[in-house]
Amino acid sequence: MAKSGLLSSSLSKKYAMAATGLFLCLFLAGHLAGNLQLFIGGIQGQTAFNEYAHFMTTNPAVKLLSYLTYFSILFHAVDGVVLTVQNRRARPVRYAKERPAENAGWSSRNMMLLGTVMLVFIVVHMQNFWWKMHFGVVPTQMVEGVEMHDLHSVVMAFFGPENLYAMPAAGLYVVAMAAMGFHLWHGFESSFQSLGLRFDKFTPLIRGFGRTFSVVVPFLFAAIVVFIFVTQS
Amino acid sequence: MNFTLKIWRQDGPKSPGRMVTYPVTGISDEMSFLEMIDVLNDQLVRNGDEPVAFDHDCREGICGMCSMFINGEAHGPNRLTTTCQLHMRSFKDGETIYIEPWRAAAFPIIRDLVVDRSAMDRVMQSGGYVSVNTSGNTVDANALPIPKPAADEAFQAAACIGCGACVATCKNASAMLFVSAKVSQLALLPQGQPERLNRAESMVEQMDLEGFGNCTNTGACEVECPVGISLDHIARMNRDFLHAKVAKKG
């Protein structure tokens, strides 16, 4: 009779990877929807974005979701490291000759590398905006009698000419989005496989949706950065 | 045909191993890969050297005994092929061919290209059976109706010859394709239902105990499997294991 607990087996770790990964895909969709407002010009765009940022930092339901997001990122990263360490141990001596591209896609073989790039990006990104928003000194904007953090101006200044590091920062953001695209290319579909959700009629839809998502979402995130960088400089 | 072979030589489980280069000449393109190794071993014995130890049995592609990681791929470059069914015409004259044992912590090397695959036997012993009383009363297999698609899929799973190519190929040395085929061949049939959830649970637990890696769903195993076992079986095992952990009573 099996004795292992739900969280100790190899499959359980994969269920956790899949569940946290898919939840983070939902987060990405929400985050992107908010960021797309940065394409709107003038005071109208500034107000819309700051109202969105105000809602995201004050609404209790969103706060709960944000804690779930922090937890998911950390759990996904730690679980990924644990799985990778176990995987390395499972093959202590490598082959002298390997031809991995013959039977598996590049993304699927480099999830740890891609995830590491994304984790570095997340730390930098949170320092750039999240930290400033929560703990830094941020200019304010009055919207209908409510004083709100002017995150819009912070974003514009960050990618603007007065920031010496705007160019490398924009470069890092674009590279990180490329890494995210490749990570999602495999990860989205793989999550469903890990959860056992693989069926003849359903899987091609998941694959199609996942691959579209993995191209469109990172492209739009990166496009916003490039758009701001170009229009500000 | 002439080839330069680079073969992993290792005297015993604890001995250090190394790649050794051997030239072989006068090989017919109709020889199987194992026959080519036979020719090499004949040369080695004539020269007073130790022949290369390798696993083989039926030499007709059904037993799963032959292994060998050839030029970076399990069972060599051809799809749906065991090493014994690989022929030298699949290689270029003058080519350098790397021949290595299956590499996995769960498959310790016994000697040269021979590895100990008994970890797979222990996974089978942990649940890869149906408990049927066969003492004196053999049940007519056809007495139990089984839908044709289920029978076909179970048969596809049962085609697994337990060669270990999936483990050898997987970047994580994961045995998921093998274990899931063995779970599925019974999970799809009515006879396999009473022990279905316990089976998935026990076999996964034994798989983990043996030190196989985790599944990254790269799909490399399915590509290299000599009998074309599908990733569908891995998904089924994932479902059964989750079902067992969440809903099983007792």
mmCIF file with all atom_site columns, N, CA and C in Angstrom, chain B residues 176-239:
data_model
loop_
_atom_site.group_PDB
_atom_site.id
_atom_site.type_symbol
_atom_site.label_atom_id
_atom_site.label_alt_id
_atom_site.label_comp_id
_atom_site.label_asym_id
_atom_site.label_entity_id
_atom_site.label_seq_id
_atom_site.pdbx_PDB_ins_code
_atom_site.Cartn_x
_atom_site.Cartn_y
_atom_site.Cartn_z
_atom_site.occupancy
_atom_site.B_iso_or_equiv
_atom_site.pdbx_formal_charge
_atom_site.auth_seq_id
_atom_site.auth_comp_id
_atom_site.auth_asym_id
_atom_site.auth_atom_id
_atom_site.pdbx_PDB_model_num
ATOM 1   N N  . MET B 1 176 ? 8.600   7.701  -16.592 1.00 0.00 ? 176 MET B N  1
ATOM 2   C CA . MET B 1 176 ? 7.151   7.907  -16.669 1.00 0.00 ? 176 MET B CA 1
ATOM 3   C C  . MET B 1 176 ? 6.488   7.159  -17.828 1.00 0.00 ? 176 MET B C  1
ATOM 4   N N  . LEU B 1 177 ? 7.143   7.111  -18.994 1.00 0.00 ? 177 LEU B N  1
ATOM 5   C CA . LEU B 1 177 ? 6.493   6.453  -20.136 1.00 0.00 ? 177 LEU B CA 1
ATOM 6   C C  . LEU B 1 177 ? 6.339   4.961  -19.857 1.00 0.00 ? 177 LEU B C  1
ATOM 7   N N  . PHE B 1 178 ? 7.388   4.344  -19.339 1.00 0.00 ? 178 PHE B N  1
ATOM 8   C CA . PHE B 1 178 ? 7.340   2.917  -19.001 1.00 0.00 ? 178 PHE B CA 1
ATOM 9   C C  . PHE B 1 178 ? 6.268   2.655  -17.944 1.00 0.00 ? 178 PHE B C  1
ATOM 10  N N  . VAL B 1 179 ? 6.335   3.385  -16.835 1.00 0.00 ? 179 VAL B N  1
ATOM 11  C CA . VAL B 1 179 ? 5.412   3.122  -15.726 1.00 0.00 ? 179 VAL B CA 1
ATOM 12  C C  . VAL B 1 179 ? 3.973   3.381  -16.170 1.00 0.00 ? 179 VAL B C  1
ATOM 13  N N  . SER B 1 180 ? 3.778   4.444  -16.935 1.00 0.00 ? 180 SER B N  1
ATOM 14  C CA . SER B 1 180 ? 2.407   4.771  -17.348 1.00 0.00 ? 180 SER B CA 1
ATOM 15  C C  . SER B 1 180 ? 1.850   3.747  -18.332 1.00 0.00 ? 180 SER B C  1
ATOM 16  N N  . ALA B 1 181 ? 2.719   3.161  -19.163 1.00 0.00 ? 181 ALA B N  1
ATOM 17  C CA . ALA B 1 181 ? 2.250   2.109  -20.070 1.00 0.00 ? 181 ALA B CA 1
ATOM 18  C C  . ALA B 1 181 ? 1.786   0.906  -19.256 1.00 0.00 ? 181 ALA B C  1
ATOM 19  N N  . LYS B 1 182 ? 2.557   0.598  -18.202 1.00 0.00 ? 182 LYS B N  1
ATOM 20  C CA . LYS B 1 182 ? 2.220   -0.567 -17.380 1.00 0.00 ? 182 LYS B CA 1
ATOM 21  C C  . LYS B 1 182 ? 0.985   -0.309 -16.514 1.00 0.00 ? 182 LYS B C  1
ATOM 22  N N  . VAL B 1 183 ? 0.778   0.949  -16.142 1.00 0.00 ? 183 VAL B N  1
ATOM 23  C CA . VAL B 1 183 ? -0.446  1.316  -15.410 1.00 0.00 ? 183 VAL B CA 1
ATOM 24  C C  . VAL B 1 183 ? -1.641  1.258  -16.361 1.00 0.00 ? 183 VAL B C  1
ATOM 25  N N  . SER B 1 184 ? -1.443  1.798  -17.570 1.00 0.00 ? 184 SER B N  1
ATOM 26  C CA . SER B 1 184 ? -2.543  1.918  -18.525 1.00 0.00 ? 184 SER B CA 1
ATOM 27  C C  . SER B 1 184 ? -3.030  0.588  -19.070 1.00 0.00 ? 184 SER B C  1
ATOM 28  N N  . GLN B 1 185 ? -2.109  -0.344 -19.318 1.00 0.00 ? 185 GLN B N  1
ATOM 29  C CA . GLN B 1 185 ? -2.523  -1.597 -19.952 1.00 0.00 ? 185 GLN B CA 1
ATOM 30  C C  . GLN B 1 185 ? -3.557  -2.336 -19.100 1.00 0.00 ? 185 GLN B C  1
ATOM 31  N N  . LEU B 1 186 ? -3.554  -2.040 -17.791 1.00 0.00 ? 186 LEU B N  1
ATOM 32  C CA . LEU B 1 186 ? -4.554  -2.645 -16.912 1.00 0.00 ? 186 LEU B CA 1
ATOM 33  C C  . LEU B 1 186 ? -5.691  -1.675 -16.594 1.00 0.00 ? 186 LEU B C  1
ATOM 34  N N  . ALA B 1 187 ? -5.359  -0.380 -16.519 1.00 0.00 ? 187 ALA B N  1
ATOM 35  C CA . ALA B 1 187 ? -6.386  0.620  -16.172 1.00 0.00 ? 187 ALA B CA 1
ATOM 36  C C  . ALA B 1 187 ? -7.476  0.698  -17.240 1.00 0.00 ? 187 ALA B C  1
ATOM 37  N N  . LEU B 1 188 ? -7.144  0.318  -18.469 1.00 0.00 ? 188 LEU B N  1
ATOM 38  C CA . LEU B 1 188 ? -8.108  0.412  -19.562 1.00 0.00 ? 188 LEU B CA 1
ATOM 39  C C  . LEU B 1 188 ? -9.053  -0.784 -19.629 1.00 0.00 ? 188 LEU B C  1
ATOM 40  N N  . LEU B 1 189 ? -8.736  -1.826 -18.883 1.00 0.00 ? 189 LEU B N  1
ATOM 41  C CA . LEU B 1 189 ? -9.528  -3.060 -18.971 1.00 0.00 ? 189 LEU B CA 1
ATOM 42  C C  . LEU B 1 189 ? -10.372 -3.275 -17.712 1.00 0.00 ? 189 LEU B C  1
ATOM 43  N N  . PRO B 1 190 ? -11.513 -3.934 -17.856 1.00 0.00 ? 190 PRO B N  1
ATOM 44  C CA . PRO B 1 190 ? -12.357 -4.153 -16.667 1.00 0.00 ? 190 PRO B CA 1
ATOM 45  C C  . PRO B 1 190 ? -11.643 -4.946 -15.570 1.00 0.00 ? 190 PRO B C  1
ATOM 46  N N  . GLN B 1 191 ? -10.781 -5.878 -15.981 1.00 0.00 ? 191 GLN B N  1
ATOM 47  C CA . GLN B 1 191 ? -10.065 -6.681 -14.971 1.00 0.00 ? 191 GLN B CA 1
ATOM 48  C C  . GLN B 1 191 ? -9.133  -5.835 -14.117 1.00 0.00 ? 191 GLN B C  1
ATOM 49  N N  . GLY B 1 192 ? -8.752  -4.678 -14.639 1.00 0.00 ? 192 GLY B N  1
ATOM 50  C CA . GLY B 1 192 ? -7.788  -3.848 -13.907 1.00 0.00 ? 192 GLY B CA 1
ATOM 51  C C  . GLY B 1 192 ? -8.428  -2.865 -12.959 1.00 0.00 ? 192 GLY B C  1
ATOM 52  N N  . GLN B 1 193 ? -9.795  -2.783 -12.981 1.00 0.00 ? 193 GLN B N  1
ATOM 53  C CA . GLN B 1 193 ? -10.457 -1.730 -12.201 1.00 0.00 ? 193 GLN B CA 1
ATOM 54  C C  . GLN B 1 193 ? -10.328 -1.879 -10.681 1.00 0.00 ? 193 GLN B C  1
ATOM 55  N N  . PRO B 1 194 ? -10.503 -3.112 -10.113 1.00 0.00 ? 194 PRO B N  1
ATOM 56  C CA . PRO B 1 194 ? -10.495 -3.184 -8.647  1.00 0.00 ? 194 PRO B CA 1
ATOM 57  C C  . PRO B 1 194 ? -9.233  -2.612 -8.004  1.00 0.00 ? 194 PRO B C  1
ATOM 58  N N  . GLU B 1 195 ? -8.092  -2.791 -8.658  1.00 0.00 ? 195 GLU B N  1
ATOM 59  C CA . GLU B 1 195 ? -6.832  -2.327 -8.048  1.00 0.00 ? 195 GLU B CA 1
ATOM 60  C C  . GLU B 1 195 ? -6.302  -1.066 -8.716  1.00 0.00 ? 195 GLU B C  1
ATOM 61  N N  . ARG B 1 196 ? -7.141  -0.424 -9.522  1.00 0.00 ? 196 ARG B N  1
ATOM 62  C CA . ARG B 1 196 ? -6.658  0.657  -10.387 1.00 0.00 ? 196 ARG B CA 1
ATOM 63  C C  . ARG B 1 196 ? -5.938  1.777  -9.622  1.00 0.00 ? 196 ARG B C  1
ATOM 64  N N  . LEU B 1 197 ? -6.581  2.306  -8.587  1.00 0.00 ? 197 LEU B N  1
ATOM 65  C CA . LEU B 1 197 ? -6.003  3.463  -7.902  1.00 0.00 ? 197 LEU B CA 1
ATOM 66  C C  . LEU B 1 197 ? -4.800  3.064  -7.049  1.00 0.00 ? 197 LEU B C  1
ATOM 67  N N  . ASN B 1 198 ? -4.906  1.923  -6.370  1.00 0.00 ? 198 ASN B N  1
ATOM 68  C CA . ASN B 1 198 ? -3.758  1.438  -5.599  1.00 0.00 ? 198 ASN B CA 1
ATOM 69  C C  . ASN B 1 198 ? -2.557  1.201  -6.499  1.00 0.00 ? 198 ASN B C  1
ATOM 70  N N  . ARG B 1 199 ? -2.857  0.693  -7.703  1.00 0.00 ? 199 ARG B N  1
ATOM 71  C CA . ARG B 1 199 ? -1.780  0.370  -8.643  1.00 0.00 ? 199 ARG B CA 1
ATOM 72  C C  . ARG B 1 199 ? -1.020  1.643  -9.030  1.00 0.00 ? 199 ARG B C  1
ATOM 73  N N  . ALA B 1 200 ? -1.771  2.671  -9.416  1.00 0.00 ? 200 ALA B N  1
ATOM 74  C CA . ALA B 1 200 ? -1.122  3.915  -9.830  1.00 0.00 ? 200 ALA B CA 1
ATOM 75  C C  . ALA B 1 200 ? -0.289  4.484  -8.679  1.00 0.00 ? 200 ALA B C  1
ATOM 76  N N  . GLU B 1 201 ? -0.873  4.448  -7.497  1.00 0.00 ? 201 GLU B N  1
ATOM 77  C CA . GLU B 1 201 ? -0.190  4.995  -6.324  1.00 0.00 ? 201 GLU B CA 1
ATOM 78  C C  . GLU B 1 201 ? 1.103   4.228  -6.022  1.00 0.00 ? 201 GLU B C  1
ATOM 79  N N  . SER B 1 202 ? 0.986   2.899  -5.983  1.00 0.00 ? 202 SER B N  1
ATOM 80  C CA . SER B 1 202 ? 2.137   2.072  -5.596  1.00 0.00 ? 202 SER B CA 1
ATOM 81  C C  . SER B 1 202 ? 3.244   2.128  -6.634  1.00 0.00 ? 202 SER B C  1
ATOM 82  N N  . MET B 1 203 ? 2.856   2.091  -7.898  1.00 0.00 ? 203 MET B N  1
ATOM 83  C CA . MET B 1 203 ? 3.884   2.058  -8.942  1.00 0.00 ? 203 MET B CA 1
ATOM 84  C C  . MET B 1 203 ? 4.618   3.399  -9.035  1.00 0.00 ? 203 MET B C  1
ATOM 85  N N  . VAL B 1 204 ? 3.891   4.500  -8.838  1.00 0.00 ? 204 VAL B N  1
ATOM 86  C CA . VAL B 1 204 ? 4.551   5.816  -8.840  1.00 0.00 ? 204 VAL B CA 1
ATOM 87  C C  . VAL B 1 204 ? 5.483   5.927  -7.641  1.00 0.00 ? 204 VAL B C  1
ATOM 88  N N  . GLU B 1 205 ? 5.006   5.412  -6.508  1.00 0.00 ? 205 GLU B N  1
ATOM 89  C CA . GLU B 1 205 ? 5.848   5.479  -5.314  1.00 0.00 ? 205 GLU B CA 1
ATOM 90  C C  . GLU B 1 205 ? 7.140   4.686  -5.509  1.00 0.00 ? 205 GLU B C  1
ATOM 91  N N  . GLN B 1 206 ? 7.022   3.497  -6.101  1.00 0.00 ? 206 GLN B N  1
ATOM 92  C CA . GLN B 1 206 ? 8.217   2.674  -6.329  1.00 0.00 ? 206 GLN B CA 1
ATOM 93  C C  . GLN B 1 206 ? 9.131   3.356  -7.353  1.00 0.00 ? 206 GLN B C  1
ATOM 94  N N  . MET B 1 207 ? 8.526   3.948  -8.380  1.00 0.00 ? 207 MET B N  1
ATOM 95  C CA . MET B 1 207 ? 9.299   4.673  -9.398  1.00 0.00 ? 207 MET B CA 1
ATOM 96  C C  . MET B 1 207 ? 10.153  5.760  -8.729  1.00 0.00 ? 207 MET B C  1
ATOM 97  N N  . ASP B 1 208 ? 9.542   6.497  -7.803  1.00 0.00 ? 208 ASP B N  1
ATOM 98  C CA . ASP B 1 208 ? 10.275  7.556  -7.103  1.00 0.00 ? 208 ASP B CA 1
ATOM 99  C C  . ASP B 1 208 ? 11.389  6.966  -6.239  1.00 0.00 ? 208 ASP B C  1
ATOM 100 N N  . LEU B 1 209 ? 11.067  5.856  -5.552  1.00 0.00 ? 209 LEU B N  1
ATOM 101 C CA . LEU B 1 209 ? 12.061  5.225  -4.681  1.00 0.00 ? 209 LEU B CA 1
ATOM 102 C C  . LEU B 1 209 ? 13.290  4.765  -5.458  1.00 0.00 ? 209 LEU B C  1
ATOM 103 N N  . GLU B 1 210 ? 13.085  4.359  -6.707  1.00 0.00 ? 210 GLU B N  1
ATOM 104 C CA . GLU B 1 210 ? 14.193  3.837  -7.505  1.00 0.00 ? 210 GLU B CA 1
ATOM 105 C C  . GLU B 1 210 ? 15.144  4.939  -7.967  1.00 0.00 ? 210 GLU B C  1
ATOM 106 N N  . GLY B 1 211 ? 14.739  6.192  -7.808  1.00 0.00 ? 211 GLY B N  1
ATOM 107 C CA . GLY B 1 211 ? 15.637  7.295  -8.172  1.00 0.00 ? 211 GLY B CA 1
ATOM 108 C C  . GLY B 1 211 ? 15.531  7.754  -9.612  1.00 0.00 ? 211 GLY B C  1
ATOM 109 N N  . PHE B 1 212 ? 14.408  7.425  -10.276 1.00 0.00 ? 212 PHE B N  1
ATOM 110 C CA . PHE B 1 212 ? 14.188  7.989  -11.610 1.00 0.00 ? 212 PHE B CA 1
ATOM 111 C C  . PHE B 1 212 ? 13.867  9.476  -11.460 1.00 0.00 ? 212 PHE B C  1
ATOM 112 N N  . GLY B 1 213 ? 14.102  10.243 -12.508 1.00 0.00 ? 213 GLY B N  1
ATOM 113 C CA . GLY B 1 213 ? 13.833  11.684 -12.450 1.00 0.00 ? 213 GLY B CA 1
ATOM 114 C C  . GLY B 1 213 ? 12.360  11.991 -12.638 1.00 0.00 ? 213 GLY B C  1
ATOM 115 N N  . ASN B 1 214 ? 12.044  13.284 -12.649 1.00 0.00 ? 214 ASN B N  1
ATOM 116 C CA . ASN B 1 214 ? 10.656  13.744 -12.811 1.00 0.00 ? 214 ASN B CA 1
ATOM 117 C C  . ASN B 1 214 ? 10.365  14.019 -14.282 1.00 0.00 ? 214 ASN B C  1
ATOM 118 N N  . CYS B 1 215 ? 9.103   14.033 -14.617 1.00 0.00 ? 215 CYS B N  1
ATOM 119 C CA . CYS B 1 215 ? 8.700   14.227 -16.012 1.00 0.00 ? 215 CYS B CA 1
ATOM 120 C C  . CYS B 1 215 ? 8.576   15.722 -16.326 1.00 0.00 ? 215 CYS B C  1
ATOM 121 N N  . THR B 1 216 ? 9.267   16.167 -17.386 1.00 0.00 ? 216 THR B N  1
ATOM 122 C CA . THR B 1 216 ? 9.153   17.560 -17.819 1.00 0.00 ? 216 THR B CA 1
ATOM 123 C C  . THR B 1 216 ? 8.246   17.675 -19.042 1.00 0.00 ? 216 THR B C  1
ATOM 124 N N  . ASN B 1 217 ? 7.661   16.558 -19.463 1.00 0.00 ? 217 ASN B N  1
ATOM 125 C CA . ASN B 1 217 ? 6.777   16.547 -20.638 1.00 0.00 ? 217 ASN B CA 1
ATOM 126 C C  . ASN B 1 217 ? 7.477   17.045 -21.900 1.00 0.00 ? 217 ASN B C  1
ATOM 127 N N  . THR B 1 218 ? 8.772   16.702 -22.044 1.00 0.00 ? 218 THR B N  1
ATOM 128 C CA . THR B 1 218 ? 9.462   17.111 -23.275 1.00 0.00 ? 218 THR B CA 1
ATOM 129 C C  . THR B 1 218 ? 8.979   16.270 -24.451 1.00 0.00 ? 218 THR B C  1
ATOM 130 N N  . GLY B 1 219 ? 8.514   15.054 -24.151 1.00 0.00 ? 219 GLY B N  1
ATOM 131 C CA . GLY B 1 219 ? 8.027   14.165 -25.207 1.00 0.00 ? 219 GLY B CA 1
ATOM 132 C C  . GLY B 1 219 ? 9.124   13.382 -25.902 1.00 0.00 ? 219 GLY B C  1
ATOM 133 N N  . ALA B 1 220 ? 10.377  13.500 -25.428 1.00 0.00 ? 220 ALA B N  1
ATOM 134 C CA . ALA B 1 220 ? 11.492  12.783 -26.061 1.00 0.00 ? 220 ALA B CA 1
ATOM 135 C C  . ALA B 1 220 ? 11.294  11.268 -25.990 1.00 0.00 ? 220 ALA B C  1
ATOM 136 N N  . CYS B 1 221 ? 10.717  10.795 -24.881 1.00 0.00 ? 221 CYS B N  1
ATOM 137 C CA . CYS B 1 221 ? 10.516  9.353  -24.680 1.00 0.00 ? 221 CYS B CA 1
ATOM 138 C C  . CYS B 1 221 ? 9.631   8.767  -25.770 1.00 0.00 ? 221 CYS B C  1
ATOM 139 N N  . GLU B 1 222 ? 8.550   9.495  -26.075 1.00 0.00 ? 222 GLU B N  1
ATOM 140 C CA . GLU B 1 222 ? 7.591   9.016  -27.077 1.00 0.00 ? 222 GLU B CA 1
ATOM 141 C C  . GLU B 1 222 ? 8.262   8.914  -28.446 1.00 0.00 ? 222 GLU B C  1
ATOM 142 N N  . VAL B 1 223 ? 9.143   9.874  -28.739 1.00 0.00 ? 223 VAL B N  1
ATOM 143 C CA . VAL B 1 223 ? 9.835   9.879  -30.034 1.00 0.00 ? 223 VAL B CA 1
ATOM 144 C C  . VAL B 1 223 ? 10.791  8.693  -30.143 1.00 0.00 ? 223 VAL B C  1
ATOM 145 N N  . GLU B 1 224 ? 11.495  8.409  -29.049 1.00 0.00 ? 224 GLU B N  1
ATOM 146 C CA . GLU B 1 224 ? 12.539  7.380  -29.098 1.00 0.00 ? 224 GLU B CA 1
ATOM 147 C C  . GLU B 1 224 ? 12.036  5.976  -28.763 1.00 0.00 ? 224 GLU B C  1
ATOM 148 N N  . CYS B 1 225 ? 10.819  5.863  -28.261 1.00 0.00 ? 225 CYS B N  1
ATOM 149 C CA . CYS B 1 225 ? 10.289  4.543  -27.882 1.00 0.00 ? 225 CYS B CA 1
ATOM 150 C C  . CYS B 1 225 ? 10.247  3.625  -29.102 1.00 0.00 ? 225 CYS B C  1
ATOM 151 N N  . PRO B 1 226 ? 10.865  2.444  -29.027 1.00 0.00 ? 226 PRO B N  1
ATOM 152 C CA . PRO B 1 226 ? 10.875  1.561  -30.203 1.00 0.00 ? 226 PRO B CA 1
ATOM 153 C C  . PRO B 1 226 ? 9.514   0.988  -30.565 1.00 0.00 ? 226 PRO B C  1
ATOM 154 N N  . VAL B 1 227 ? 8.539   1.049  -29.661 1.00 0.00 ? 227 VAL B N  1
ATOM 155 C CA . VAL B 1 227 ? 7.217   0.519  -29.996 1.00 0.00 ? 227 VAL B CA 1
ATOM 156 C C  . VAL B 1 227 ? 6.137   1.609  -29.996 1.00 0.00 ? 227 VAL B C  1
ATOM 157 N N  . GLY B 1 228 ? 6.545   2.874  -29.922 1.00 0.00 ? 228 GLY B N  1
ATOM 158 C CA . GLY B 1 228 ? 5.593   3.979  -30.089 1.00 0.00 ? 228 GLY B CA 1
ATOM 159 C C  . GLY B 1 228 ? 4.581   4.157  -28.984 1.00 0.00 ? 228 GLY B C  1
ATOM 160 N N  . ILE B 1 229 ? 5.003   3.935  -27.736 1.00 0.00 ? 229 ILE B N  1
ATOM 161 C CA . ILE B 1 229 ? 4.099   4.194  -26.603 1.00 0.00 ? 229 ILE B CA 1
ATOM 162 C C  . ILE B 1 229 ? 3.791   5.692  -26.553 1.00 0.00 ? 229 ILE B C  1
ATOM 163 N N  . SER B 1 230 ? 2.510   6.013  -26.328 1.00 0.00 ? 230 SER B N  1
ATOM 164 C CA . SER B 1 230 ? 2.064   7.407  -26.420 1.00 0.00 ? 230 SER B CA 1
ATOM 165 C C  . SER B 1 230 ? 2.080   8.128  -25.073 1.00 0.00 ? 230 SER B C  1
ATOM 166 N N  . LEU B 1 231 ? 2.261   9.438  -25.138 1.00 0.00 ? 231 LEU B N  1
ATOM 167 C CA . LEU B 1 231 ? 2.186   10.277 -23.927 1.00 0.00 ? 231 LEU B CA 1
ATOM 168 C C  . LEU B 1 231 ? 0.789   10.256 -23.316 1.00 0.00 ? 231 LEU B C  1
ATOM 169 N N  . ASP B 1 232 ? -0.208  9.791  -24.074 1.00 0.00 ? 232 ASP B N  1
ATOM 170 C CA . ASP B 1 232 ? -1.571  9.662  -23.536 1.00 0.00 ? 232 ASP B CA 1
ATOM 171 C C  . ASP B 1 232 ? -1.555  8.850  -22.240 1.00 0.00 ? 232 ASP B C  1
ATOM 172 N N  . HIS B 1 233 ? -0.685  7.846  -22.200 1.00 0.00 ? 233 HIS B N  1
ATOM 173 C CA . HIS B 1 233 ? -0.642  6.968  -21.024 1.00 0.00 ? 233 HIS B CA 1
ATOM 174 C C  . HIS B 1 233 ? -0.116  7.712  -19.798 1.00 0.00 ? 233 HIS B C  1
ATOM 175 N N  . ILE B 1 234 ? 0.839   8.633  -20.038 1.00 0.00 ? 234 ILE B N  1
ATOM 176 C CA . ILE B 1 234 ? 1.359   9.426  -18.911 1.00 0.00 ? 234 ILE B CA 1
ATOM 177 C C  . ILE B 1 234 ? 0.226   10.289 -18.339 1.00 0.00 ? 234 ILE B C  1
ATOM 178 N N  . ALA B 1 235 ? -0.559  10.890 -19.231 1.00 0.00 ? 235 ALA B N  1
ATOM 179 C CA . ALA B 1 235 ? -1.684  11.715 -18.763 1.00 0.00 ? 235 ALA B CA 1
ATOM 180 C C  . ALA B 1 235 ? -2.670  10.860 -17.969 1.00 0.00 ? 235 ALA B C  1
ATOM 181 N N  . ARG B 1 236 ? -2.925  9.639  -18.439 1.00 0.00 ? 236 ARG B N  1
ATOM 182 C CA . ARG B 1 236 ? -3.858  8.759  -17.730 1.00 0.00 ? 236 ARG B CA 1
ATOM 183 C C  . ARG B 1 236 ? -3.329  8.429  -16.343 1.00 0.00 ? 236 ARG B C  1
ATOM 184 N N  . MET B 1 237 ? -2.031  8.132  -16.257 1.00 0.00 ? 237 MET B N  1
ATOM 185 C CA . MET B 1 237 ? -1.456  7.817  -14.941 1.00 0.00 ? 237 MET B CA 1
ATOM 186 C C  . MET B 1 237 ? -1.520  9.048  -14.028 1.00 0.00 ? 237 MET B C  1
ATOM 187 N N  . ASN B 1 238 ? -1.249  10.226 -14.604 1.00 0.00 ? 238 ASN B N  1
ATOM 188 C CA . ASN B 1 238 ? -1.357  11.463 -13.810 1.00 0.00 ? 238 ASN B CA 1
ATOM 189 C C  . ASN B 1 238 ? -2.768  11.615 -13.250 1.00 0.00 ? 238 ASN B C  1
ATOM 190 N N  . ARG B 1 239 ? -3.768  11.290 -14.063 1.00 0.00 ? 239 ARG B N  1
ATOM 191 C CA . ARG B 1 239 ? -5.171  11.370 -13.606 1.00 0.00 ? 239 ARG B CA 1
ATOM 192 C C  . ARG B 1 239 ? -5.445  10.355 -12.507 1.00 0.00 ? 239 ARG B C  1
#
